[in-house]
């Protein structure tokens, strides 16, 4: 990540080009993770989030949550609260299921749902839409 004017980087960086998935308030997107340190990473995305956005990144089985600190074109830097096990992340070793006592849950990404789960979700969405339309028509007519 880029250090600000007069700031030195305190953590060693490891260069890697790893594919991953990023989730923010706008959805889930594919990303590439570049250099990684114990407290952050450089990420490249077709849809970079705005500075200050909280993001979740899943790369090589590791879940990394942090805040976007800077954005430059398609590249941006993410600063994490928890330390990253850089060697395990780069090597692709399995990540621990627990980080600082908190269980990491799988992302609820509709793109990875089974067909049955997608049919059920869209069916419920359709029923909700029809019920809402019925109530609106009933309210406006009467």
Short mmCIF file of C-alpha atoms in Angstrom, two decimals, residues 5-134:
data_model
loop_
_atom_site.label_atom_id
_atom_site.label_comp_id
_atom_site.label_asym_id
_atom_site.label_seq_id
_atom_site.Cartn_x
_atom_site.Cartn_y
_atom_site.Cartn_z
CA UNK A 5 3.85 11.81 2.79
CA UNK A 6 6.67 11.25 5.21
CA UNK A 7 5.24 7.95 6.45
CA UNK A 8 7.37 4.84 6.40
CA UNK A 9 5.92 1.38 5.96
CA UNK A 10 6.27 -0.53 9.20
CA UNK A 11 5.24 -4.00 7.97
CA UNK A 12 7.09 -6.11 5.41
CA UNK A 13 5.21 -6.64 2.15
CA UNK A 14 4.88 -9.90 0.25
CA UNK A 15 4.08 -9.67 -3.45
CA UNK A 16 1.46 -12.13 -4.73
CA UNK A 17 -1.23 -12.22 -7.41
CA UNK A 18 -4.09 -14.18 -5.86
CA UNK A 19 -7.67 -14.43 -7.09
CA UNK A 20 -10.40 -13.77 -4.55
CA UNK A 21 -13.91 -12.45 -3.95
CA UNK A 22 -14.75 -9.16 -2.29
CA UNK A 23 -18.05 -8.29 -0.67
CA UNK A 24 -19.15 -4.76 0.18
CA UNK A 25 -22.49 -2.99 0.49
CA UNK A 26 -22.85 -3.03 -3.32
CA UNK A 27 -22.47 -6.79 -3.81
CA UNK A 28 -19.83 -9.45 -4.36
CA UNK A 29 -17.09 -9.04 -6.97
CA UNK A 30 -14.01 -10.90 -8.19
CA UNK A 31 -10.70 -9.29 -7.16
CA UNK A 32 -6.95 -9.85 -7.41
CA UNK A 33 -4.86 -9.39 -4.29
CA UNK A 34 -1.38 -7.93 -4.82
CA UNK A 35 1.06 -7.13 -2.07
CA UNK A 36 0.11 -8.31 1.41
CA UNK A 37 1.33 -7.32 4.86
CA UNK A 38 0.27 -8.35 8.34
CA UNK A 39 -2.14 -5.38 8.54
CA UNK A 40 -3.30 -4.80 4.97
CA UNK A 41 -3.24 -5.55 1.28
CA UNK A 42 -3.31 -4.02 -2.17
CA UNK A 43 -6.37 -5.13 -4.17
CA UNK A 44 -7.33 -4.71 -7.83
CA UNK A 45 -10.98 -4.77 -8.91
CA UNK A 46 -13.14 -3.74 -11.87
CA UNK A 47 -15.39 -2.03 -9.30
CA UNK A 48 -13.17 -0.49 -6.62
CA UNK A 49 -15.13 0.65 -3.55
CA UNK A 50 -14.97 4.20 -2.25
CA UNK A 51 -12.43 5.24 0.36
CA UNK A 52 -13.71 4.41 3.85
CA UNK A 53 -15.84 1.45 2.70
CA UNK A 54 -15.77 -1.68 4.87
CA UNK A 55 -15.04 -4.78 2.76
CA UNK A 56 -14.79 -8.55 3.28
CA UNK A 57 -12.32 -10.39 1.08
CA UNK A 58 -12.10 -14.17 0.71
CA UNK A 59 -8.78 -15.30 -0.76
CA UNK A 60 -7.14 -18.75 -0.59
CA UNK A 61 -9.59 -19.83 2.11
CA UNK A 62 -8.80 -16.81 4.29
CA UNK A 63 -11.46 -14.29 5.25
CA UNK A 64 -10.03 -10.77 5.59
CA UNK A 65 -12.17 -7.81 6.71
CA UNK A 66 -10.96 -4.24 6.61
CA UNK A 67 -11.49 -0.67 5.54
CA UNK A 68 -10.51 0.85 2.19
CA UNK A 69 -7.84 3.46 2.97
CA UNK A 70 -7.01 4.71 -0.53
CA UNK A 71 -8.21 4.27 -4.13
CA UNK A 72 -6.25 4.86 -7.33
CA UNK A 73 -8.01 3.76 -10.52
CA UNK A 74 -8.79 0.04 -10.18
CA UNK A 75 -6.32 -0.40 -7.30
CA UNK A 76 -7.07 0.22 -3.64
CA UNK A 77 -5.57 -0.46 -0.24
CA UNK A 78 -7.34 -2.29 2.57
CA UNK A 79 -6.27 -1.87 6.20
CA UNK A 80 -7.34 -4.66 8.56
CA UNK A 81 -8.00 -4.62 12.28
CA UNK A 82 -6.80 -8.22 12.75
CA UNK A 83 -3.36 -9.44 11.74
CA UNK A 84 -3.07 -11.46 8.53
CA UNK A 85 -1.07 -14.69 8.50
CA UNK A 86 0.71 -13.72 5.29
CA UNK A 87 2.67 -16.97 4.88
CA UNK A 88 -0.47 -19.12 5.27
CA UNK A 89 -2.50 -16.90 2.95
CA UNK A 90 0.10 -16.91 0.17
CA UNK A 91 0.82 -20.65 0.53
CA UNK A 92 -2.88 -21.46 0.41
CA UNK A 93 -2.83 -23.28 3.73
CA UNK A 94 -6.21 -23.59 5.36
CA UNK A 95 -7.27 -20.61 7.40
CA UNK A 96 -8.29 -21.01 11.01
CA UNK A 97 -12.05 -21.15 11.56
CA UNK A 98 -11.66 -18.75 14.47
CA UNK A 99 -10.01 -15.35 14.46
CA UNK A 100 -9.63 -13.55 17.77
CA UNK A 101 -12.38 -15.73 19.27
CA UNK A 102 -14.95 -14.91 16.58
CA UNK A 103 -16.28 -17.59 14.26
CA UNK A 104 -15.99 -16.67 10.59
CA UNK A 105 -19.15 -17.46 8.70
CA UNK A 106 -19.33 -18.17 5.00
CA UNK A 107 -20.44 -15.28 2.82
CA UNK A 108 -24.12 -15.37 1.91
CA UNK A 109 -23.46 -15.05 -1.82
CA UNK A 110 -26.53 -15.91 -3.95
CA UNK A 111 -24.17 -16.78 -6.81
CA UNK A 112 -22.97 -19.78 -4.82
CA UNK A 113 -26.40 -21.02 -3.67
CA UNK A 114 -27.70 -24.39 -4.82
CA UNK A 115 -30.42 -24.37 -7.50
CA UNK A 116 -33.05 -25.41 -4.96
CA UNK A 117 -32.12 -22.56 -2.63
CA UNK A 118 -32.24 -20.05 -5.51
CA UNK A 119 -35.69 -21.30 -6.63
CA UNK A 120 -36.98 -21.01 -3.05
CA UNK A 121 -35.52 -17.51 -2.59
CA UNK A 122 -36.88 -16.18 -5.89
CA UNK A 123 -40.22 -17.91 -5.25
CA UNK A 124 -40.56 -16.13 -1.91
CA UNK A 125 -39.53 -12.87 -3.57
CA UNK A 126 -42.22 -13.37 -6.24
CA UNK A 127 -44.92 -14.15 -3.68
CA UNK A 128 -43.94 -11.06 -1.70
CA UNK A 129 -44.11 -8.91 -4.84
CA UNK A 130 -47.55 -10.27 -5.78
CA UNK A 131 -48.88 -9.75 -2.24
CA UNK A 132 -47.56 -6.19 -2.23
CA UNK A 133 -49.12 -5.48 -5.64
CA UNK A 134 -52.46 -6.91 -4.45
#
